[in-house]
Coordinates of C-alpha atoms and ligand atoms in Angstrom, one line a residue:
M1 CA 253.4 192.2 40.1
F2 CA 253.5 196.0 39.9
Q3 CA 253.9 197.0 43.5
E4 CA 257.0 199.0 42.7
E5 CA 255.2 201.1 40.1
Q6 CA 252.3 201.5 42.4
K7 CA 254.4 202.7 45.2
Q8 CA 256.2 205.2 42.9
I9 CA 253.0 206.7 41.7
E10 CA 251.6 206.9 45.2
Q11 CA 254.6 209.0 46.2
Q12 CA 254.0 211.3 43.2
I13 CA 250.3 211.6 44.2
Y14 CA 251.2 212.4 47.8
S15 CA 253.5 215.2 46.7
I16 CA 250.7 216.7 44.6
F17 CA 248.5 216.5 47.7
K18 CA 251.2 218.3 49.7
E19 CA 251.6 221.1 47.3
N20 CA 247.8 221.6 47.3
S21 CA 247.4 221.1 51.1
I22 CA 245.1 218.1 50.6
P23 CA 245.0 215.7 53.5
F24 CA 245.8 212.1 52.6
A25 CA 244.7 208.7 53.8
E26 CA 247.4 206.0 54.3
D27 CA 245.8 203.5 52.0
M28 CA 245.1 204.5 48.5
G29 CA 243.0 201.4 48.0
W30 CA 244.1 200.5 44.5
A31 CA 241.9 198.1 42.6
P32 CA 242.4 196.7 39.1
V33 CA 240.4 198.4 36.4
P34 CA 238.0 195.7 35.1
F35 CA 239.9 194.2 32.2
S36 CA 238.6 194.9 28.7
G37 CA 241.6 194.5 26.5
E38 CA 243.6 197.0 28.5
W39 CA 245.2 196.7 32.0
G40 CA 245.0 199.3 34.6
I41 CA 244.6 200.2 38.3
S42 CA 242.3 202.6 39.8
T43 CA 241.7 204.6 43.0
S44 CA 239.2 207.2 44.1
F45 CA 239.2 210.4 46.1
F46 CA 235.8 210.4 47.8
K47 CA 237.3 209.5 51.1
I48 CA 239.7 212.4 51.0
A49 CA 237.0 214.8 49.9
A50 CA 234.9 213.6 52.8
L51 CA 237.8 214.2 55.1
E52 CA 238.1 217.8 54.0
A53 CA 234.4 218.3 54.4
K54 CA 234.6 216.9 57.9
S55 CA 237.4 219.3 58.8
G56 CA 235.1 222.2 58.2
K57 CA 235.4 223.1 54.6
S58 CA 232.1 223.5 53.0
L59 CA 232.1 221.5 49.8
N60 CA 230.2 219.0 47.7
V61 CA 232.0 215.7 48.2
P62 CA 231.5 214.1 44.7
Q63 CA 232.4 217.3 43.1
R64 CA 235.5 217.8 45.1
A65 CA 236.6 214.2 44.5
E66 CA 236.3 214.9 40.8
E67 CA 238.3 218.0 41.2
I68 CA 241.1 216.2 43.0
A69 CA 241.1 213.4 40.4
R70 CA 241.5 216.0 37.6
L71 CA 244.2 217.8 39.6
V72 CA 246.2 214.7 40.1
A73 CA 245.8 213.5 36.5
E74 CA 247.0 216.9 35.2
N75 CA 250.0 217.1 37.5
L76 CA 251.5 213.6 37.4
P77 CA 254.8 213.6 35.6
P78 CA 255.2 211.5 32.4
Q79 CA 255.2 207.8 33.2
E80 CA 257.2 204.9 31.8
Y81 CA 254.8 202.0 32.7
F82 CA 251.5 203.8 32.4
S83 CA 250.6 204.7 28.9
R84 CA 247.4 206.6 29.8
I85 CA 246.1 208.4 32.8
E86 CA 242.5 209.4 33.1
A87 CA 240.3 211.2 35.6
A88 CA 236.7 210.0 35.5
G89 CA 234.2 211.1 38.1
G90 CA 236.0 210.9 41.4
Y91 CA 238.3 208.2 40.1
L92 CA 241.8 208.1 38.8
N93 CA 242.5 205.3 36.3
L94 CA 246.0 204.5 35.3
Y95 CA 246.5 202.2 32.3
F96 CA 249.6 200.2 31.8
D97 CA 251.5 200.1 28.6
S98 CA 250.2 196.8 27.3
R99 CA 253.5 195.6 25.9
L100 CA 255.4 196.3 29.1
F101 CA 252.7 194.7 31.1
S102 CA 252.7 191.6 28.9
A103 CA 256.4 191.3 29.1
R104 CA 256.3 191.6 32.8
V105 CA 253.7 188.9 33.2
V106 CA 255.4 186.4 30.9
N107 CA 258.7 187.1 32.5
S108 CA 257.4 186.7 36.0
V109 CA 256.0 183.3 35.1
L110 CA 259.3 182.2 33.5
S111 CA 261.6 183.5 36.2
A112 CA 259.7 182.4 39.3
D113 CA 260.7 179.2 41.0
H114 CA 257.0 178.5 41.4
F115 CA 254.8 181.2 39.8
G116 CA 251.9 182.1 42.0
K117 CA 253.4 180.5 45.2
G118 CA 252.4 182.6 48.2
D119 CA 254.9 183.8 50.9
P120 CA 254.9 181.7 54.1
K121 CA 252.1 182.9 56.3
G122 CA 253.3 181.3 59.5
K123 CA 250.0 179.7 60.1
T124 CA 249.3 176.0 60.6
L125 CA 246.1 174.4 59.4
M126 CA 245.0 170.9 59.8
V127 CA 242.7 169.5 57.2
E128 CA 241.0 166.2 58.0
F129 CA 239.6 164.5 55.0
S130 CA 238.5 161.3 53.3
Q131 CA 237.6 159.4 56.6
P132 CA 236.5 156.0 55.3
N133 CA 235.2 153.4 57.7
T134 CA 237.0 150.1 58.1
H135 CA 234.8 147.0 57.7
K136 CA 232.8 148.9 55.1
A137 CA 233.1 149.9 51.5
F138 CA 234.9 153.0 50.4
H139 CA 232.1 154.9 48.8
V140 CA 231.8 157.9 46.5
G141 CA 231.0 160.3 49.4
H142 CA 234.4 159.5 50.9
L143 CA 235.9 159.9 47.5
R144 CA 234.6 163.4 47.1
S145 CA 236.0 164.2 50.6
A146 CA 239.3 162.6 49.6
I147 CA 239.6 164.5 46.3
L148 CA 238.3 167.8 47.7
G149 CA 240.4 167.6 50.8
D150 CA 243.6 166.8 48.9
A151 CA 243.1 169.7 46.5
V152 CA 242.4 172.1 49.4
C153 CA 245.6 170.9 51.1
R154 CA 247.7 171.4 47.9
I155 CA 246.2 174.8 47.4
L156 CA 246.7 175.9 51.0
E157 CA 250.3 174.8 51.0
F158 CA 251.0 176.6 47.8
A159 CA 249.3 179.7 49.1
G160 CA 251.7 179.8 52.0
Y161 CA 250.2 177.9 54.9
D162 CA 251.7 175.0 56.8
V163 CA 249.3 172.1 56.3
I164 CA 248.8 168.9 58.3
R165 CA 246.9 166.4 56.3
A166 CA 244.8 164.2 58.6
N167 CA 242.6 161.3 58.1
F168 CA 240.1 159.7 60.6
Y169 CA 239.4 156.1 60.1
G170 CA 236.0 154.9 61.4
D171 CA 237.5 151.7 62.8
M172 CA 235.2 151.3 65.8
G173 CA 231.5 151.6 66.3
L174 CA 228.3 149.6 65.8
H175 CA 229.2 148.9 62.2
V176 CA 232.4 147.3 63.1
I177 CA 230.8 145.2 65.9
K178 CA 228.1 144.0 63.5
W179 CA 230.8 143.1 61.0
L180 CA 232.8 141.1 63.6
W181 CA 229.6 139.4 64.8
N182 CA 228.8 138.2 61.3
Y183 CA 232.4 137.2 60.6
Q184 CA 232.7 135.2 63.8
K185 CA 229.4 133.5 63.3
F186 CA 229.4 132.8 59.6
H187 CA 232.9 133.3 58.1
S188 CA 235.2 132.4 60.9
G189 CA 238.8 131.7 59.6
E190 CA 238.2 133.2 56.2
T191 CA 240.7 135.6 54.8
P192 CA 239.9 138.3 52.2
P193 CA 240.4 137.7 48.5
A194 CA 242.5 140.1 46.4
D195 CA 239.7 142.6 46.3
A196 CA 239.7 143.0 50.1
T197 CA 237.8 146.3 50.3
R198 CA 234.9 144.9 48.3
W199 CA 234.7 141.8 50.4
M200 CA 234.8 143.8 53.6
G201 CA 231.9 145.9 52.3
D202 CA 230.0 142.8 51.2
L203 CA 230.3 141.2 54.6
Y204 CA 229.0 144.3 56.2
A205 CA 226.0 144.4 53.9
E206 CA 225.4 140.7 54.8
A207 CA 225.5 141.5 58.5
N208 CA 222.9 144.1 58.0
R209 CA 220.7 141.8 56.0
R210 CA 220.9 139.1 58.6
L211 CA 220.0 141.5 61.4
E212 CA 217.1 143.0 59.5
E213 CA 215.7 139.5 58.8
N214 CA 216.2 138.4 62.3
P215 CA 216.1 141.3 64.8
G216 CA 216.4 138.9 67.7
L217 CA 220.0 138.6 66.9
E218 CA 220.7 142.2 67.9
S219 CA 221.3 141.0 71.5
E220 CA 224.3 139.1 70.3
V221 CA 225.7 142.2 68.7
R222 CA 225.2 144.1 71.9
E223 CA 226.9 141.4 73.9
L224 CA 229.8 141.5 71.5
Y225 CA 230.0 145.3 72.0
G226 CA 230.3 144.6 75.7
R227 CA 233.2 142.3 75.2
W228 CA 234.9 144.9 73.1
D229 CA 234.3 147.5 75.8
R230 CA 235.9 145.2 78.3
Q231 CA 238.8 144.8 75.8
E232 CA 238.7 141.0 75.8
P233 CA 241.9 140.0 74.0
E234 CA 240.1 137.6 71.6
I235 CA 237.9 140.4 70.3
V236 CA 240.6 143.0 70.3
D237 CA 242.9 140.6 68.3
L238 CA 240.2 139.8 65.8
W239 CA 239.4 143.5 65.4
K240 CA 243.0 144.3 64.8
Q241 CA 243.5 141.7 62.2
T242 CA 240.3 142.5 60.3
R243 CA 240.8 146.2 60.6
Q244 CA 244.2 145.8 58.9
W245 CA 242.5 144.3 55.9
S246 CA 240.5 147.4 55.3
V247 CA 243.5 149.7 56.1
D248 CA 245.6 148.0 53.5
G249 CA 242.9 148.4 51.0
F250 CA 242.7 152.1 51.8
H251 CA 246.4 152.6 51.4
D252 CA 246.3 151.0 47.9
L253 CA 243.5 153.4 46.9
Y254 CA 245.4 156.4 48.2
E255 CA 248.4 155.4 46.3
V256 CA 246.4 155.2 43.1
L257 CA 244.8 158.6 43.8
D258 CA 248.2 160.1 44.8
I259 CA 246.9 161.2 48.1
N260 CA 248.9 161.1 51.3
F261 CA 248.4 161.9 55.0
D262 CA 250.6 163.1 57.8
R263 CA 248.5 161.8 60.6
I264 CA 245.9 159.2 60.5
Y265 CA 243.5 159.2 63.5
A266 CA 241.1 156.5 64.3
N267 CA 237.8 156.3 66.2
S268 CA 239.3 153.5 68.4
E269 CA 242.1 155.9 69.3
V270 CA 239.8 158.5 70.9
E271 CA 237.0 156.2 72.1
F272 CA 238.3 155.9 75.6
Q273 CA 239.6 159.4 75.8
G274 CA 236.2 160.5 74.8
K275 CA 234.7 158.7 77.7
E276 CA 237.0 160.5 80.0
L277 CA 236.0 163.8 78.5
V278 CA 232.4 162.9 79.1
D279 CA 233.2 162.3 82.7
E280 CA 234.7 165.7 82.8
L281 CA 231.6 167.2 81.3
I282 CA 229.4 165.5 83.9
K283 CA 231.6 166.8 86.7
K284 CA 231.5 170.3 85.3
G285 CA 227.7 170.0 85.3
I286 CA 227.6 170.4 81.5
A287 CA 226.4 166.9 80.8
E288 CA 223.6 165.1 82.6
D289 CA 224.1 161.5 83.5
L290 CA 220.8 159.7 83.1
R291 CA 222.2 156.2 83.2
P292 CA 221.3 153.4 83.6
D293 CA 217.8 154.2 82.3
D294 CA 218.9 156.7 79.8
A295 CA 222.0 158.1 78.1
V296 CA 224.4 160.9 79.0
I297 CA 223.2 164.1 77.4
V298 CA 224.1 167.8 77.0
R299 CA 221.1 170.0 76.7
L300 CA 222.8 172.7 74.6
D301 CA 219.9 175.0 74.1
D302 CA 219.0 175.1 77.8
L303 CA 222.7 175.6 78.7
L304 CA 222.9 178.6 76.3
G305 CA 219.5 179.9 77.4
L306 CA 218.2 179.8 73.9
K307 CA 214.4 180.0 73.6
K308 CA 214.4 178.7 70.0
E309 CA 215.6 175.3 69.1
K310 CA 219.1 175.5 67.7
Y311 CA 221.7 173.1 69.0
R312 CA 219.2 170.8 70.6
V313 CA 220.4 167.9 72.8
L314 CA 223.6 166.1 72.2
V315 CA 223.9 162.5 73.3
V316 CA 227.5 162.0 74.4
L317 CA 227.4 158.4 75.8
R318 CA 225.0 155.5 75.4
S319 CA 223.0 154.3 78.4
D320 CA 225.1 151.1 78.5
G321 CA 228.2 153.2 78.6
T322 CA 229.4 152.5 75.1
A323 CA 230.9 155.4 73.1
L324 CA 229.1 157.3 70.3
Y325 CA 230.3 159.2 67.3
A326 CA 230.0 162.4 69.4
T327 CA 232.0 160.9 72.2
E328 CA 234.9 160.3 69.9
D329 CA 234.7 163.7 68.1
L330 CA 234.9 165.5 71.4
A331 CA 238.2 163.8 72.2
L332 CA 239.5 164.0 68.6
A333 CA 239.1 167.8 68.5
K334 CA 241.1 168.1 71.7
L335 CA 243.8 165.6 70.7
K336 CA 244.5 167.5 67.5
F337 CA 245.2 170.8 69.3
E338 CA 247.3 168.9 71.9
E339 CA 249.4 167.4 69.1
Y340 CA 249.9 170.4 66.8
P341 CA 250.0 174.2 67.2
L342 CA 247.0 174.7 65.0
D343 CA 245.5 178.0 63.9
K344 CA 242.6 176.2 62.4
S345 CA 241.3 172.7 62.4
I346 CA 239.3 172.0 59.3
Y347 CA 237.0 169.0 58.8
V348 CA 236.0 168.1 55.2
V349 CA 232.8 166.2 56.0
D350 CA 229.5 165.8 54.2
V351 CA 226.9 168.4 54.9
R352 CA 224.5 166.1 56.7
Q353 CA 226.9 166.1 59.7
S354 CA 226.6 169.9 60.2
L355 CA 224.5 169.7 63.2
H356 CA 226.7 167.1 64.8
F357 CA 229.7 169.3 64.5
Q358 CA 227.9 172.4 65.7
Q359 CA 226.8 170.4 68.7
V360 CA 230.1 168.9 69.5
W361 CA 232.0 172.1 69.1
K362 CA 229.5 174.2 71.1
T363 CA 229.9 171.6 73.9
L364 CA 233.7 172.1 73.9
E365 CA 233.3 175.8 73.9
I366 CA 231.0 175.7 76.9
A367 CA 233.5 173.4 78.6
G368 CA 236.0 176.2 78.2
Y369 CA 238.3 175.1 75.4
S370 CA 239.2 178.3 73.8
W371 CA 240.5 176.7 70.6
A372 CA 236.9 175.5 69.9
E373 CA 236.3 178.7 67.9
N374 CA 239.0 177.6 65.4
L375 CA 237.2 174.5 64.3
V376 CA 235.8 174.7 60.8
H377 CA 233.4 172.4 59.0
L378 CA 234.2 172.4 55.3
S379 CA 231.0 170.7 54.2
Y380 CA 230.3 169.2 50.8
E381 CA 227.3 167.7 49.2
L382 CA 226.7 164.2 47.8
V383 CA 227.8 162.7 44.5
N384 CA 225.1 161.5 42.2
L385 CA 225.9 158.7 39.9
P386 CA 223.0 158.4 37.5
G387 CA 222.5 156.9 34.2
N388 CA 225.6 155.7 32.6
V389 CA 227.5 155.1 35.9
V390 CA 226.6 151.8 37.5
M391 CA 225.2 152.5 41.0
A392 CA 224.2 149.9 43.5
S393 CA 222.6 150.2 46.9
R394 CA 223.8 150.1 50.5
E395 CA 222.3 146.6 50.9
G396 CA 224.0 145.2 47.9
T397 CA 227.2 146.6 46.5
V398 CA 228.1 150.3 46.8
V399 CA 229.8 151.8 43.8
L400 CA 233.3 150.9 44.5
L401 CA 236.1 153.2 43.8
E402 CA 238.1 150.4 42.1
D403 CA 235.2 149.9 39.6
L404 CA 235.0 153.6 39.0
I405 CA 238.7 153.9 38.3
R406 CA 238.8 150.8 36.1
E407 CA 236.0 152.2 34.0
A408 CA 237.5 155.6 33.8
K409 CA 240.8 154.1 32.6
S410 CA 239.2 152.0 30.0
R411 CA 237.0 154.8 28.7
A412 CA 240.0 157.1 28.6
F413 CA 242.0 154.5 26.8
E414 CA 239.4 154.4 24.0
V415 CA 239.6 158.1 23.6
V416 CA 243.4 158.2 23.6
D417 CA 243.5 155.3 21.2
E418 CA 241.3 157.2 18.8
K419 CA 243.1 160.5 19.1
N420 CA 246.6 159.2 18.9
P421 CA 246.6 155.7 17.4
D422 CA 250.4 155.7 16.8
L423 CA 251.4 155.8 20.4
N424 CA 252.7 152.5 21.8
Q425 CA 250.5 150.5 24.0
E426 CA 252.3 151.2 27.2
D427 CA 252.2 155.0 26.7
K428 CA 248.5 154.7 25.9
M429 CA 247.8 152.9 29.2
E430 CA 249.8 155.4 31.1
I431 CA 248.0 158.4 29.5
A432 CA 244.7 156.6 30.0
R433 CA 245.4 156.4 33.7
A434 CA 246.2 160.1 34.0
V435 CA 243.2 161.1 31.9
G436 CA 240.9 158.7 33.7
L437 CA 241.9 159.9 37.1
G438 CA 241.6 163.5 36.0
A439 CA 238.1 162.7 34.7
I440 CA 237.1 161.4 38.1
K441 CA 238.7 164.2 40.1
F442 CA 237.8 167.3 38.1
P443 CA 234.0 167.1 38.4
M444 CA 234.3 166.8 42.2
L445 CA 236.3 170.0 42.3
D446 CA 234.7 172.1 39.6
R447 CA 231.5 172.6 41.6
E448 CA 230.5 174.6 44.7
N449 CA 231.4 172.4 47.6
T450 CA 227.9 172.6 48.9
R451 CA 226.2 171.5 45.7
I452 CA 225.6 168.0 44.5
V453 CA 228.0 166.6 41.9
T454 CA 226.2 164.7 39.2
F455 CA 228.9 162.6 37.7
D456 CA 228.6 161.3 34.2
W457 CA 231.2 159.9 31.9
E458 CA 230.4 162.0 28.8
T459 CA 231.0 165.3 30.7
A460 CA 233.9 164.0 32.6
L461 CA 235.8 162.8 29.6
D462 CA 234.9 165.7 27.3
F463 CA 237.9 166.9 25.4
N464 CA 236.0 170.0 24.3
G465 CA 234.2 171.1 27.4
Q466 CA 234.9 172.3 30.9
A467 CA 236.6 169.1 31.9
A468 CA 240.1 167.8 32.8
P469 CA 241.0 166.4 29.4
Y470 CA 240.4 169.8 27.8
I471 CA 242.9 171.4 30.1
Q472 CA 245.3 168.5 29.9
Y473 CA 245.1 168.7 26.1
A474 CA 246.0 172.4 26.1
H475 CA 249.0 171.5 28.1
V476 CA 249.9 168.8 25.5
R477 CA 249.6 171.4 22.7
A478 CA 251.9 173.8 24.5
N479 CA 254.4 171.0 25.0
S480 CA 254.4 170.0 21.4
I481 CA 255.0 173.5 20.2
L482 CA 257.9 173.8 22.5
K483 CA 259.3 170.5 21.4
K484 CA 259.2 171.5 17.8
A485 CA 260.8 174.9 18.5
D486 CA 264.0 173.3 19.9
G487 CA 265.1 175.9 22.4
L488 CA 263.4 178.7 24.2
P489 CA 264.8 182.3 24.2
S490 CA 266.0 182.9 27.7
A491 CA 266.3 186.6 27.9
A492 CA 263.4 188.8 28.9
I493 CA 261.6 190.1 25.8
D494 CA 259.5 193.2 25.4
P495 CA 257.3 192.4 22.5
D496 CA 257.9 194.9 19.8
Y497 CA 254.8 194.3 17.8
E498 CA 251.0 194.8 18.1
L499 CA 249.8 192.0 20.4
D500 CA 247.0 189.9 19.0
P501 CA 243.8 190.1 21.2
T502 CA 244.1 186.4 21.9
E503 CA 247.5 187.0 23.3
V504 CA 246.3 189.8 25.5
S505 CA 243.5 187.7 27.0
L506 CA 245.7 184.7 27.5
I507 CA 248.2 187.0 29.3
E508 CA 245.4 188.4 31.4
N509 CA 244.4 184.9 32.5
L510 CA 248.0 184.0 33.4
S511 CA 248.4 187.1 35.4
Q512 CA 245.4 186.2 37.5
F513 CA 246.9 182.9 38.7
P514 CA 248.5 184.1 42.0
A515 CA 245.3 185.9 43.1
V516 CA 243.2 182.9 42.1
I517 CA 245.3 180.7 44.4
Q518 CA 244.9 183.0 47.3
N519 CA 241.2 183.2 46.7
A520 CA 240.8 179.5 46.5
A521 CA 242.8 179.1 49.7
R522 CA 241.0 181.7 51.7
E523 CA 237.6 180.2 50.8
Y524 CA 238.6 176.6 50.7
K525 CA 237.3 176.4 47.1
P526 CA 239.2 174.6 44.5
L527 CA 236.5 175.7 42.1
H528 CA 238.1 179.1 41.7
L529 CA 241.1 177.3 40.4
T530 CA 239.2 174.9 38.1
H531 CA 237.5 177.9 36.5
A532 CA 240.6 179.9 36.1
L533 CA 242.5 177.0 34.6
F534 CA 239.7 176.3 32.2
E535 CA 240.0 180.0 31.1
V536 CA 243.7 179.6 30.7
A537 CA 243.2 176.5 28.5
R538 CA 240.5 178.2 26.5
S539 CA 242.4 181.3 25.9
F540 CA 245.5 179.3 25.1
N541 CA 243.5 177.3 22.5
A542 CA 242.2 180.5 20.9
F543 CA 245.7 181.9 20.8
Y544 CA 246.9 178.6 19.3
R545 CA 244.3 178.8 16.5
Q546 CA 244.7 182.5 15.8
A547 CA 248.4 183.4 16.3
P548 CA 251.1 181.5 14.5
V549 CA 254.1 180.8 16.7
L550 CA 256.7 178.7 15.0
N551 CA 256.2 180.3 11.6
A552 CA 256.0 183.9 12.9
D553 CA 258.7 186.5 12.3
P554 CA 261.7 186.0 14.7
E555 CA 260.8 188.7 17.3
V556 CA 257.2 187.7 17.3
R557 CA 258.1 184.0 17.5
D558 CA 260.5 184.5 20.4
F559 CA 257.9 186.3 22.6
R560 CA 255.2 183.9 21.6
L561 CA 257.4 180.9 22.5
Q562 CA 257.9 182.4 25.9
L563 CA 254.1 182.9 26.2
V564 CA 253.6 179.2 25.3
E565 CA 256.1 178.2 27.9
A566 CA 254.4 180.5 30.5
S567 CA 251.1 178.9 29.6
R568 CA 252.5 175.4 29.9
I569 CA 253.9 176.3 33.4
V570 CA 250.6 177.6 34.7
L571 CA 248.5 174.7 33.2
S572 CA 250.8 172.1 34.7
A573 CA 251.1 173.8 38.1
G574 CA 247.4 174.4 38.3
L575 CA 246.5 170.8 37.4
N576 CA 249.0 169.6 40.0
L577 CA 247.3 171.7 42.6
L578 CA 244.1 169.9 41.8
G579 CA 245.9 166.5 42.1
I580 CA 245.6 166.0 38.4
E581 CA 248.5 164.9 36.2
A582 CA 249.5 166.8 33.1
P583 CA 250.8 164.3 30.5
K584 CA 253.2 165.5 27.8
V585 CA 251.4 163.7 25.0
M586 CA 247.9 162.5 24.7
Ligands
LIG1 N1 233.8 158.2 59.1 C1 232.7 159.2 59.1 C2 231.7 158.8 58.1 O1 231.9 158.0 57.3 C3 233.2 160.6 58.8 C4 234.1 161.1 59.9 C5 234.3 162.6 59.8 N2 235.2 163.1 60.7 C6 234.9 163.3 62.0 N3 235.8 163.9 62.7 N4 233.7 163.0 62.5 O2 230.6 159.4 58.1

């Protein structure tokens, strides 16, 4: 925001250096002075002193750095933007004029098309996320992946990357064959009820139960897998039809969650390509074919000459020639790079699959695929649903997303109804939907990706805590002030009054937004954004309580109105980047 001023002062410092025959480094390495009510930037002269010492001058580096800092501070011409210049140790601290800084921040937010949006980086990233399995329930693990992946995509895009949103449906594998077996044998001709995803999941659980009770039936499942492998039309047709039931259900869910994809891959799509890749690995001498007695394997540690166990052995094909998860992931990784000019290919997948990906990717690297080094596992931990969230088991019913959403909405409705009884029913429902979904999404994002999320309703719907409704509510407050104000002063305003400390800290939080976005994008961590947004909401609320806006003197009122608008913009943009709506009233 202050690049111009920074450059200007650099030039002035360089000319002081010149006059005093001090060598200078290209990069001054400016860093913000830690904020404590005053904004500033800082640099140090230790490097330069060290440079002088190296070139033969005998001097004490810290002492010399201090000397240079003092020299610079004393010789800089009077500044417009910096109200105070200070030499401290070997450091030079430049403090901005708070009013000018504040005006600049607020004005930048108001005048930008999208405040905080990064310049195009010319880099293409694929993010694969959500990845539910057809013929099974959509469980909370997939939900975390869906919500995290979506937020990461939104943040990356906003930060300036080209993003390809990918999904990978687990539409083939032993689980599907088990499902088909159970269906053919016990449910032939049935079609799913309205709640298709639940029914698909129930039938899968039933298949497992039957096979556990009667392990002798496994041979029928294996035989069915053989028929799939031979692509017998009857089986392929049945698979297509039933697969669609799941896929339709997924689409409905994504619509509710406001999540979309550019490319949906499927296991079935890469199953046969995977087998070809395995052949290639065998030919290259990377994989060992132990069929028919045993599987096709890659002894990774041996190939790499590792003494200690690290990558272990990867099984890439079953002894009966059917494909495995790894078979498909080998081909999928390759297909992605064939289809898109990717700089990185990111997989949002739960942490238990870490070894699997390390193995698959190492295998590809050994096979000579140079892009293998650009594969990234963005791993996340489980979601815990204790206590007040109904949880059921794998054998019975998994917690279904529909149930979670229904409950979120009805709980949110109660809260909205209590807070704002005068709203009409339709509005209340609409707000309850936005608040309910926010309550589900926020806890999944406001946490280190690699830590378990413990989801509970009280925290998720807390209007006073670190939760979505708190941020949404700050946005609502900003809106209602602006609505009452009828009209916003459009010209840039330099505040001509002593800023309240709550204003200063709100402005500080707003000014951080662009850097927060870049940080969150670089580290694939929406958590940086949830934290920052919470701080914006909190400082906005403090400002709201402390500093009158509508009843203030005209010049004060005008600047504060702009500050309210700037806050509204950042809150709404930030929520949007998390995939959370920002209702106008609540
Ligand atoms: N469908 C898998 C599961 O439910 C996740 C797939 C992750 N992506 C991948 N390329 N393997 O565990």
